[in-house]
Short mmCIF file of N, CA and C in Angstrom, two decimals:
data_model
loop_
_atom_site.label_atom_id
_atom_site.label_comp_id
_atom_site.label_asym_id
_atom_site.label_seq_id
_atom_site.Cartn_x
_atom_site.Cartn_y
_atom_site.Cartn_z
N UNK A 1 68.07 -5.41 45.33
CA UNK A 1 68.43 -6.65 44.66
C UNK A 1 67.40 -7.72 45.00
N UNK A 2 67.00 -8.47 44.01
CA UNK A 2 66.02 -9.53 44.22
C UNK A 2 66.58 -10.58 45.19
N UNK A 3 65.68 -11.17 45.96
CA UNK A 3 66.09 -12.14 46.98
C UNK A 3 66.52 -13.48 46.40
N UNK A 4 66.02 -13.82 45.24
CA UNK A 4 66.49 -15.00 44.51
C UNK A 4 66.78 -14.53 43.08
N UNK A 5 67.62 -15.25 42.36
CA UNK A 5 67.93 -14.82 40.99
C UNK A 5 66.68 -14.89 40.11
N UNK A 6 66.62 -14.02 39.14
CA UNK A 6 65.55 -14.09 38.16
C UNK A 6 65.72 -15.38 37.35
N UNK A 7 64.62 -15.90 36.84
CA UNK A 7 64.63 -17.17 36.11
C UNK A 7 65.53 -17.08 34.89
N UNK A 8 66.30 -18.12 34.68
CA UNK A 8 67.19 -18.20 33.51
C UNK A 8 66.48 -19.04 32.45
N UNK A 9 66.08 -18.41 31.38
CA UNK A 9 65.34 -19.10 30.32
C UNK A 9 66.14 -20.23 29.67
N UNK A 10 67.43 -20.20 29.80
CA UNK A 10 68.25 -21.27 29.23
C UNK A 10 67.95 -22.61 29.89
N UNK A 11 67.36 -22.58 31.09
CA UNK A 11 67.03 -23.81 31.81
C UNK A 11 65.64 -24.35 31.48
N UNK A 12 64.90 -23.66 30.64
CA UNK A 12 63.51 -24.05 30.35
C UNK A 12 63.46 -25.25 29.41
N UNK A 13 62.48 -26.11 29.66
CA UNK A 13 62.23 -27.21 28.73
C UNK A 13 61.77 -26.61 27.41
N UNK A 14 61.79 -27.41 26.36
CA UNK A 14 61.38 -26.93 25.04
C UNK A 14 59.94 -26.41 25.08
N UNK A 15 59.06 -27.15 25.73
CA UNK A 15 57.66 -26.74 25.81
C UNK A 15 57.49 -25.44 26.60
N UNK A 16 58.17 -25.34 27.74
CA UNK A 16 58.06 -24.13 28.56
C UNK A 16 58.68 -22.94 27.85
N UNK A 17 59.73 -23.17 27.09
CA UNK A 17 60.38 -22.09 26.34
C UNK A 17 59.41 -21.45 25.34
N UNK A 18 58.47 -22.23 24.80
CA UNK A 18 57.47 -21.69 23.87
C UNK A 18 56.57 -20.68 24.58
N UNK A 19 56.17 -21.00 25.80
CA UNK A 19 55.36 -20.05 26.57
C UNK A 19 56.18 -18.82 26.91
N UNK A 20 57.40 -19.03 27.38
CA UNK A 20 58.24 -17.91 27.79
C UNK A 20 58.57 -16.98 26.62
N UNK A 21 58.60 -17.52 25.42
CA UNK A 21 58.89 -16.70 24.24
C UNK A 21 57.81 -15.64 24.01
N UNK A 22 56.61 -15.86 24.56
CA UNK A 22 55.53 -14.88 24.44
C UNK A 22 55.65 -13.76 25.46
N UNK A 23 56.54 -13.94 26.42
CA UNK A 23 56.71 -12.96 27.50
C UNK A 23 57.95 -12.12 27.25
N UNK A 24 57.91 -10.87 27.65
CA UNK A 24 59.13 -10.06 27.52
C UNK A 24 60.22 -10.65 28.41
N UNK A 25 61.43 -10.67 27.90
CA UNK A 25 62.52 -11.25 28.70
C UNK A 25 63.26 -10.22 29.54
N UNK A 26 62.79 -8.99 29.51
CA UNK A 26 63.46 -7.93 30.26
C UNK A 26 62.54 -7.27 31.29
N UNK A 27 61.43 -7.91 31.59
CA UNK A 27 60.47 -7.40 32.58
C UNK A 27 60.61 -8.26 33.83
N UNK A 28 61.03 -7.63 34.90
CA UNK A 28 61.40 -8.38 36.10
C UNK A 28 60.28 -9.19 36.73
N UNK A 29 59.06 -8.70 36.71
CA UNK A 29 57.98 -9.49 37.29
C UNK A 29 57.81 -10.80 36.52
N UNK A 30 57.90 -10.75 35.20
CA UNK A 30 57.79 -11.97 34.40
C UNK A 30 58.99 -12.88 34.62
N UNK A 31 60.15 -12.29 34.75
CA UNK A 31 61.37 -13.07 34.99
C UNK A 31 61.29 -13.80 36.34
N UNK A 32 60.67 -13.17 37.34
CA UNK A 32 60.55 -13.82 38.64
C UNK A 32 59.44 -14.87 38.63
N UNK A 33 58.29 -14.51 38.08
CA UNK A 33 57.17 -15.45 38.06
C UNK A 33 57.47 -16.69 37.22
N UNK A 34 58.42 -16.61 36.31
CA UNK A 34 58.77 -17.75 35.47
C UNK A 34 59.32 -18.92 36.26
N UNK A 35 59.73 -18.71 37.49
CA UNK A 35 60.17 -19.82 38.35
C UNK A 35 59.02 -20.81 38.61
N UNK A 36 57.79 -20.34 38.54
CA UNK A 36 56.63 -21.17 38.87
C UNK A 36 56.02 -21.74 37.59
N UNK A 37 56.70 -22.71 37.01
CA UNK A 37 56.28 -23.23 35.71
C UNK A 37 54.84 -23.74 35.68
N UNK A 38 54.39 -24.58 36.60
CA UNK A 38 53.01 -25.08 36.49
C UNK A 38 51.96 -23.99 36.69
N UNK A 39 52.31 -22.95 37.41
CA UNK A 39 51.34 -21.90 37.74
C UNK A 39 51.34 -20.74 36.74
N UNK A 40 52.40 -20.58 35.99
CA UNK A 40 52.54 -19.37 35.17
C UNK A 40 51.45 -19.24 34.12
N UNK A 41 51.20 -20.26 33.32
CA UNK A 41 50.20 -20.15 32.25
C UNK A 41 48.80 -19.86 32.81
N UNK A 42 48.32 -20.60 33.84
CA UNK A 42 47.00 -20.26 34.38
C UNK A 42 46.97 -18.86 35.02
N UNK A 43 48.08 -18.47 35.63
CA UNK A 43 48.15 -17.13 36.22
C UNK A 43 48.00 -16.07 35.14
N UNK A 44 48.70 -16.23 34.03
CA UNK A 44 48.61 -15.27 32.93
C UNK A 44 47.20 -15.20 32.35
N UNK A 45 46.55 -16.36 32.23
CA UNK A 45 45.17 -16.37 31.72
C UNK A 45 44.23 -15.66 32.70
N UNK A 46 44.43 -15.90 33.98
CA UNK A 46 43.57 -15.29 35.00
C UNK A 46 43.75 -13.78 35.03
N UNK A 47 45.00 -13.32 35.05
CA UNK A 47 45.22 -11.87 35.10
C UNK A 47 44.76 -11.21 33.80
N UNK A 48 44.90 -11.90 32.69
CA UNK A 48 44.41 -11.37 31.42
C UNK A 48 42.88 -11.22 31.47
N UNK A 49 42.21 -12.21 32.04
CA UNK A 49 40.75 -12.14 32.16
C UNK A 49 40.36 -10.96 33.05
N UNK A 50 41.06 -10.77 34.14
CA UNK A 50 40.75 -9.65 35.04
C UNK A 50 40.98 -8.32 34.32
N UNK A 51 42.13 -8.16 33.73
CA UNK A 51 42.49 -6.86 33.16
C UNK A 51 41.80 -6.54 31.84
N UNK A 52 41.55 -7.53 31.02
CA UNK A 52 41.06 -7.25 29.68
C UNK A 52 39.61 -7.67 29.43
N UNK A 53 39.11 -8.61 30.20
CA UNK A 53 37.80 -9.17 29.87
C UNK A 53 36.72 -8.87 30.91
N UNK A 54 37.09 -8.31 32.02
CA UNK A 54 36.10 -8.00 33.06
C UNK A 54 35.09 -6.99 32.55
N UNK A 55 33.87 -7.12 33.03
CA UNK A 55 32.79 -6.21 32.63
C UNK A 55 32.91 -4.85 33.32
N UNK A 56 33.53 -4.82 34.48
CA UNK A 56 33.63 -3.57 35.22
C UNK A 56 34.47 -2.55 34.44
N UNK A 57 34.08 -1.31 34.53
CA UNK A 57 34.81 -0.23 33.84
C UNK A 57 36.29 -0.29 34.24
N UNK A 58 37.16 -0.25 33.25
CA UNK A 58 38.60 -0.44 33.48
C UNK A 58 39.20 0.59 34.44
N UNK A 59 38.74 1.83 34.40
CA UNK A 59 39.26 2.83 35.35
C UNK A 59 38.91 2.43 36.78
N UNK A 60 37.71 1.93 37.01
CA UNK A 60 37.34 1.52 38.37
C UNK A 60 38.21 0.36 38.85
N UNK A 61 38.48 -0.56 37.95
CA UNK A 61 39.35 -1.68 38.30
C UNK A 61 40.76 -1.19 38.63
N UNK A 62 41.31 -0.32 37.79
CA UNK A 62 42.66 0.19 38.04
C UNK A 62 42.72 1.04 39.30
N UNK A 63 41.68 1.74 39.61
CA UNK A 63 41.60 2.50 40.85
C UNK A 63 41.79 1.55 42.03
N UNK A 64 41.08 0.43 42.00
CA UNK A 64 41.20 -0.55 43.07
C UNK A 64 42.58 -1.21 43.09
N UNK A 65 43.09 -1.58 41.91
CA UNK A 65 44.39 -2.27 41.87
C UNK A 65 45.52 -1.36 42.33
N UNK A 66 45.46 -0.12 41.95
CA UNK A 66 46.49 0.82 42.43
C UNK A 66 46.37 1.03 43.94
N UNK A 67 45.16 1.05 44.44
CA UNK A 67 44.99 1.19 45.89
C UNK A 67 45.58 -0.02 46.61
N UNK A 68 45.38 -1.21 46.05
CA UNK A 68 46.00 -2.41 46.61
C UNK A 68 47.52 -2.23 46.64
N UNK A 69 48.09 -1.75 45.55
CA UNK A 69 49.54 -1.52 45.50
C UNK A 69 50.00 -0.56 46.58
N UNK A 70 49.27 0.51 46.78
CA UNK A 70 49.65 1.48 47.82
C UNK A 70 49.50 0.88 49.21
N UNK A 71 48.40 0.20 49.47
CA UNK A 71 48.21 -0.41 50.79
C UNK A 71 49.26 -1.48 51.07
N UNK A 72 49.72 -2.13 50.01
CA UNK A 72 50.73 -3.19 50.14
C UNK A 72 52.16 -2.66 50.07
N UNK A 73 52.31 -1.36 49.83
CA UNK A 73 53.63 -0.74 49.68
C UNK A 73 54.44 -1.45 48.59
N UNK A 74 53.77 -1.74 47.48
CA UNK A 74 54.37 -2.47 46.37
C UNK A 74 54.73 -1.50 45.25
N UNK A 75 55.93 -0.97 45.30
CA UNK A 75 56.37 0.04 44.34
C UNK A 75 56.29 -0.46 42.90
N UNK A 76 56.66 -1.71 42.68
CA UNK A 76 56.62 -2.26 41.32
C UNK A 76 55.18 -2.29 40.80
N UNK A 77 54.28 -2.75 41.63
CA UNK A 77 52.87 -2.81 41.27
C UNK A 77 52.34 -1.43 40.92
N UNK A 78 52.65 -0.46 41.75
CA UNK A 78 52.21 0.92 41.52
C UNK A 78 52.78 1.43 40.20
N UNK A 79 54.06 1.21 39.98
CA UNK A 79 54.72 1.67 38.75
C UNK A 79 54.01 1.12 37.50
N UNK A 80 53.77 -0.17 37.47
CA UNK A 80 53.13 -0.78 36.30
C UNK A 80 51.70 -0.29 36.11
N UNK A 81 50.95 -0.23 37.19
CA UNK A 81 49.52 0.07 37.05
C UNK A 81 49.22 1.56 36.91
N UNK A 82 50.14 2.42 37.28
CA UNK A 82 49.92 3.85 36.98
C UNK A 82 49.87 4.05 35.47
N UNK A 83 50.73 3.36 34.75
CA UNK A 83 50.73 3.44 33.29
C UNK A 83 49.40 2.93 32.73
N UNK A 84 48.94 1.79 33.23
CA UNK A 84 47.67 1.22 32.75
C UNK A 84 46.53 2.17 33.07
N UNK A 85 46.54 2.73 34.28
CA UNK A 85 45.46 3.63 34.70
C UNK A 85 45.37 4.86 33.79
N UNK A 86 46.51 5.38 33.39
CA UNK A 86 46.50 6.53 32.47
C UNK A 86 45.84 6.14 31.14
N UNK A 87 46.05 4.91 30.73
CA UNK A 87 45.50 4.44 29.47
C UNK A 87 44.00 4.16 29.49
N UNK A 88 43.41 4.09 30.69
CA UNK A 88 41.97 3.80 30.78
C UNK A 88 41.20 4.97 31.38
N UNK A 89 41.79 6.15 31.34
CA UNK A 89 41.07 7.34 31.74
C UNK A 89 41.42 7.95 33.08
N UNK A 90 42.40 7.41 33.76
CA UNK A 90 42.81 8.00 35.03
C UNK A 90 43.60 9.28 34.79
N UNK A 91 43.21 10.35 35.44
CA UNK A 91 43.94 11.61 35.30
C UNK A 91 45.16 11.59 36.21
N UNK A 92 46.20 12.35 35.87
CA UNK A 92 47.37 12.41 36.74
C UNK A 92 47.01 12.80 38.18
N UNK A 93 46.07 13.72 38.33
CA UNK A 93 45.66 14.17 39.67
C UNK A 93 45.02 13.02 40.46
N UNK A 94 44.14 12.26 39.83
CA UNK A 94 43.48 11.15 40.53
C UNK A 94 44.46 10.01 40.80
N UNK A 95 45.32 9.71 39.84
CA UNK A 95 46.29 8.64 40.04
C UNK A 95 47.20 8.97 41.23
N UNK A 96 47.64 10.22 41.31
CA UNK A 96 48.50 10.64 42.43
C UNK A 96 47.76 10.58 43.76
N UNK A 97 46.46 10.83 43.75
CA UNK A 97 45.68 10.87 44.99
C UNK A 97 45.30 9.49 45.52
N UNK A 98 45.49 8.45 44.74
CA UNK A 98 45.13 7.10 45.19
C UNK A 98 45.90 6.73 46.46
N UNK A 99 47.13 7.19 46.58
CA UNK A 99 47.90 6.91 47.80
C UNK A 99 47.20 7.46 49.03
N UNK A 100 46.56 8.61 48.90
CA UNK A 100 45.83 9.23 50.00
C UNK A 100 44.56 8.46 50.33
N UNK A 101 43.93 7.92 49.30
CA UNK A 101 42.73 7.12 49.51
C UNK A 101 41.45 7.90 49.32
N UNK A 102 40.37 7.34 49.81
CA UNK A 102 39.04 7.84 49.56
C UNK A 102 38.76 9.23 50.14
N UNK A 103 39.58 9.68 51.06
CA UNK A 103 39.34 11.00 51.65
C UNK A 103 39.77 12.15 50.75
N UNK A 104 40.48 11.85 49.68
CA UNK A 104 40.92 12.90 48.77
C UNK A 104 39.71 13.52 48.07
N UNK A 105 39.67 14.85 48.01
CA UNK A 105 38.54 15.52 47.36
C UNK A 105 38.51 15.38 45.84
N UNK A 106 39.55 14.82 45.22
CA UNK A 106 39.56 14.72 43.75
C UNK A 106 38.63 13.63 43.25
N UNK A 107 38.23 12.70 44.12
CA UNK A 107 37.40 11.58 43.69
C UNK A 107 35.92 11.90 43.81
N UNK A 108 35.14 11.40 42.86
CA UNK A 108 33.68 11.51 42.97
C UNK A 108 33.19 10.44 43.95
N UNK A 109 31.92 10.46 44.27
CA UNK A 109 31.39 9.54 45.28
C UNK A 109 31.55 8.08 44.88
N UNK A 110 31.34 7.77 43.62
CA UNK A 110 31.49 6.40 43.14
C UNK A 110 32.94 5.92 43.33
N UNK A 111 33.89 6.73 42.94
CA UNK A 111 35.30 6.37 43.11
C UNK A 111 35.66 6.20 44.59
N UNK A 112 35.10 7.06 45.44
CA UNK A 112 35.34 6.93 46.88
C UNK A 112 34.79 5.61 47.40
N UNK A 113 33.63 5.19 46.90
CA UNK A 113 33.06 3.90 47.31
C UNK A 113 33.99 2.75 46.92
N UNK A 114 34.56 2.82 45.73
CA UNK A 114 35.49 1.77 45.29
C UNK A 114 36.73 1.76 46.18
N UNK A 115 37.25 2.91 46.49
CA UNK A 115 38.44 2.99 47.35
C UNK A 115 38.14 2.50 48.77
N UNK A 116 37.00 2.87 49.33
CA UNK A 116 36.62 2.40 50.67
C UNK A 116 36.46 0.88 50.67
N UNK A 117 35.81 0.36 49.64
CA UNK A 117 35.61 -1.09 49.51
C UNK A 117 36.96 -1.81 49.42
N UNK A 118 37.84 -1.29 48.59
CA UNK A 118 39.17 -1.89 48.44
C UNK A 118 39.91 -1.89 49.77
N UNK A 119 39.91 -0.77 50.46
CA UNK A 119 40.56 -0.70 51.77
C UNK A 119 39.99 -1.75 52.71
N UNK A 120 38.68 -1.89 52.72
CA UNK A 120 38.00 -2.83 53.60
C UNK A 120 38.40 -4.27 53.29
N UNK A 121 38.38 -4.63 52.02
CA UNK A 121 38.75 -6.00 51.63
C UNK A 121 40.21 -6.29 51.99
N UNK A 122 41.10 -5.35 51.67
CA UNK A 122 42.52 -5.56 51.94
C UNK A 122 42.78 -5.65 53.45
N UNK A 123 42.19 -4.78 54.21
CA UNK A 123 42.49 -4.70 55.63
C UNK A 123 41.70 -5.67 56.49
N UNK A 124 40.50 -6.04 56.05
CA UNK A 124 39.62 -6.84 56.91
C UNK A 124 39.19 -8.17 56.32
N UNK A 125 39.64 -8.49 55.14
CA UNK A 125 39.32 -9.71 54.39
C UNK A 125 37.87 -9.71 53.90
N UNK A 126 36.92 -9.57 54.78
CA UNK A 126 35.50 -9.53 54.40
C UNK A 126 35.03 -8.08 54.44
N UNK A 127 34.52 -7.62 53.32
CA UNK A 127 34.01 -6.26 53.27
C UNK A 127 32.77 -6.14 54.16
N UNK A 128 32.69 -5.06 54.86
CA UNK A 128 31.53 -4.79 55.71
C UNK A 128 30.34 -4.35 54.86
N UNK A 129 29.16 -4.38 55.45
CA UNK A 129 27.98 -3.88 54.76
C UNK A 129 28.14 -2.40 54.42
N UNK A 130 28.85 -1.66 55.25
CA UNK A 130 29.07 -0.23 55.05
C UNK A 130 29.74 0.05 53.70
N UNK A 131 30.67 -0.79 53.29
CA UNK A 131 31.33 -0.57 52.00
C UNK A 131 30.72 -1.41 50.89
N UNK A 132 30.18 -2.57 51.22
CA UNK A 132 29.64 -3.47 50.21
C UNK A 132 28.32 -2.98 49.62
N UNK A 133 27.40 -2.62 50.49
CA UNK A 133 26.04 -2.31 50.03
C UNK A 133 26.00 -1.13 49.04
N UNK A 134 26.62 0.01 49.34
CA UNK A 134 26.54 1.12 48.36
C UNK A 134 27.13 0.75 47.00
N UNK A 135 28.24 0.02 47.02
CA UNK A 135 28.89 -0.34 45.76
C UNK A 135 28.04 -1.36 44.99
N UNK A 136 27.42 -2.28 45.72
CA UNK A 136 26.61 -3.31 45.06
C UNK A 136 25.34 -2.73 44.44
N UNK A 137 24.96 -1.54 44.85
CA UNK A 137 23.82 -0.87 44.22
C UNK A 137 24.20 -0.25 42.88
N UNK A 138 25.49 -0.04 42.67
CA UNK A 138 25.97 0.57 41.42
C UNK A 138 26.46 -0.46 40.40
N UNK A 139 26.76 -1.65 40.88
CA UNK A 139 27.40 -2.65 40.02
C UNK A 139 26.61 -3.94 39.97
N UNK A 140 26.74 -4.64 38.85
CA UNK A 140 26.12 -5.95 38.71
C UNK A 140 26.84 -6.95 39.62
N UNK A 141 26.22 -8.09 39.79
CA UNK A 141 26.87 -9.15 40.57
C UNK A 141 28.21 -9.53 39.93
N UNK A 142 28.21 -9.64 38.61
CA UNK A 142 29.44 -9.98 37.90
C UNK A 142 30.54 -8.96 38.19
N UNK A 143 30.21 -7.69 38.11
CA UNK A 143 31.21 -6.65 38.35
C UNK A 143 31.73 -6.68 39.79
N UNK A 144 30.85 -6.97 40.73
CA UNK A 144 31.29 -7.05 42.13
C UNK A 144 32.27 -8.21 42.33
N UNK A 145 31.95 -9.34 41.72
CA UNK A 145 32.85 -10.50 41.82
C UNK A 145 34.18 -10.18 41.15
N UNK A 146 34.12 -9.61 39.95
CA UNK A 146 35.36 -9.30 39.23
C UNK A 146 36.22 -8.29 39.98
N UNK A 147 35.60 -7.27 40.54
CA UNK A 147 36.35 -6.29 41.33
C UNK A 147 37.03 -6.96 42.51
N UNK A 148 36.30 -7.80 43.21
CA UNK A 148 36.86 -8.47 44.39
C UNK A 148 37.94 -9.47 43.99
N UNK A 149 37.76 -10.16 42.88
CA UNK A 149 38.81 -11.06 42.39
C UNK A 149 40.06 -10.28 42.01
N UNK A 150 39.87 -9.13 41.38
CA UNK A 150 41.02 -8.29 41.03
C UNK A 150 41.77 -7.83 42.27
N UNK A 151 41.03 -7.39 43.28
CA UNK A 151 41.67 -6.97 44.53
C UNK A 151 42.47 -8.12 45.12
N UNK A 152 41.87 -9.29 45.21
CA UNK A 152 42.55 -10.45 45.79
C UNK A 152 43.76 -10.89 44.98
N UNK A 153 43.62 -10.91 43.66
CA UNK A 153 44.73 -11.31 42.80
C UNK A 153 45.92 -10.37 42.96
N UNK A 154 45.63 -9.08 42.97
CA UNK A 154 46.74 -8.13 43.05
C UNK A 154 47.27 -7.95 44.46
N UNK A 155 46.52 -8.42 45.46
CA UNK A 155 47.11 -8.55 46.80
C UNK A 155 48.21 -9.63 46.74
N UNK A 156 47.89 -10.74 46.07
CA UNK A 156 48.87 -11.82 45.92
C UNK A 156 50.08 -11.34 45.13
N UNK A 157 49.84 -10.66 44.01
CA UNK A 157 50.94 -10.17 43.18
C UNK A 157 51.82 -9.22 44.00
N UNK A 158 51.20 -8.32 44.74
CA UNK A 158 51.97 -7.37 45.55
C UNK A 158 52.82 -8.10 46.59
N UNK A 159 52.28 -9.14 47.16
CA UNK A 159 53.04 -9.91 48.16
C UNK A 159 54.21 -10.65 47.52
N UNK A 160 54.00 -11.17 46.32
CA UNK A 160 55.12 -11.80 45.60
C UNK A 160 56.19 -10.77 45.26
N UNK A 161 55.78 -9.64 44.75
CA UNK A 161 56.74 -8.60 44.38
C UNK A 161 57.55 -8.15 45.59
N UNK A 162 56.88 -7.94 46.70
CA UNK A 162 57.57 -7.47 47.90
C UNK A 162 58.42 -8.55 48.54
N UNK A 163 57.91 -9.77 48.61
CA UNK A 163 58.66 -10.85 49.26
C UNK A 163 59.94 -11.16 48.51
N UNK A 164 59.89 -11.09 47.18
CA UNK A 164 61.07 -11.43 46.38
C UNK A 164 61.85 -10.19 45.94
N UNK A 165 61.48 -9.02 46.46
CA UNK A 165 62.18 -7.77 46.15
C UNK A 165 62.37 -7.56 44.65
N UNK A 166 61.29 -7.76 43.90
CA UNK A 166 61.35 -7.55 42.45
C UNK A 166 61.56 -6.05 42.21
N UNK A 167 62.59 -5.77 41.43
CA UNK A 167 63.02 -4.39 41.20
C UNK A 167 62.37 -3.80 39.95
N UNK A 168 62.07 -2.51 40.02
CA UNK A 168 61.65 -1.80 38.83
C UNK A 168 62.85 -1.78 37.88
N UNK A 169 62.60 -2.05 36.64
CA UNK A 169 63.67 -2.14 35.66
C UNK A 169 64.43 -0.82 35.55
N UNK A 170 65.71 -0.95 35.25
CA UNK A 170 66.55 0.24 35.09
C UNK A 170 65.93 1.17 34.06
N UNK A 171 65.84 2.42 34.39
CA UNK A 171 65.19 3.39 33.51
C UNK A 171 63.71 3.52 33.82
N UNK A 172 63.12 2.49 34.39
CA UNK A 172 61.72 2.53 34.82
C UNK A 172 60.69 2.65 33.72
N UNK A 173 61.09 2.44 32.46
CA UNK A 173 60.14 2.65 31.37
C UNK A 173 59.68 1.37 30.71
N UNK A 174 60.04 0.22 31.28
CA UNK A 174 59.62 -1.05 30.69
C UNK A 174 58.32 -1.48 31.34
N UNK A 175 57.35 -1.79 30.51
CA UNK A 175 56.04 -2.15 31.00
C UNK A 175 55.66 -3.52 30.49
N UNK A 176 54.83 -4.21 31.26
CA UNK A 176 54.43 -5.58 30.92
C UNK A 176 53.55 -5.57 29.67
N UNK A 177 53.98 -6.26 28.68
CA UNK A 177 53.20 -6.49 27.46
C UNK A 177 53.38 -7.97 27.12
N UNK A 178 52.30 -8.66 26.87
CA UNK A 178 52.36 -10.08 26.56
C UNK A 178 51.85 -10.29 25.14
N UNK A 179 52.61 -11.03 24.36
CA UNK A 179 52.20 -11.34 22.98
C UNK A 179 51.02 -12.30 23.03
N UNK A 180 49.99 -12.01 22.28
CA UNK A 180 48.79 -12.85 22.24
C UNK A 180 48.92 -13.82 21.08
N UNK A 181 48.27 -14.98 21.26
CA UNK A 181 48.24 -15.97 20.18
C UNK A 181 47.42 -15.48 19.02
#
């Protein structure tokens, strides 16, 4: 059970209700985040930029985001992003192995570098040269920044999900979809 009630849209101002109308009303993460009215719209724009507009290959990004979910023990995060990962080329075998991390033999060297880097950022805040340098040889500066921003953003999301005990929706088949303007 969530630690605080999910946001009641009936309490929204007319202007805020317009934004909320673009969000699914049965997705618990959106229902919880709706409590933060001033932050919600910029948060949605930021996560949209990370997930949809980043230059980094989407599978590499999802590999990192799912690893963040596993390191954070964020079941909701893992549930949502496993679906996304399948849609951007993640195989069931690789998605399942993300919990194990970079030592799993299913990953190629590039994927292992992303997983090691993600572990380093999550666990140590500043990535060491050991994980940063090899990855920075494969990626542009933009991609490195976007990957690191994605890791940091989804660390925050995982902490929100866990702190507020956001539950996976009954049936577990509801996924975040946001209506675009």
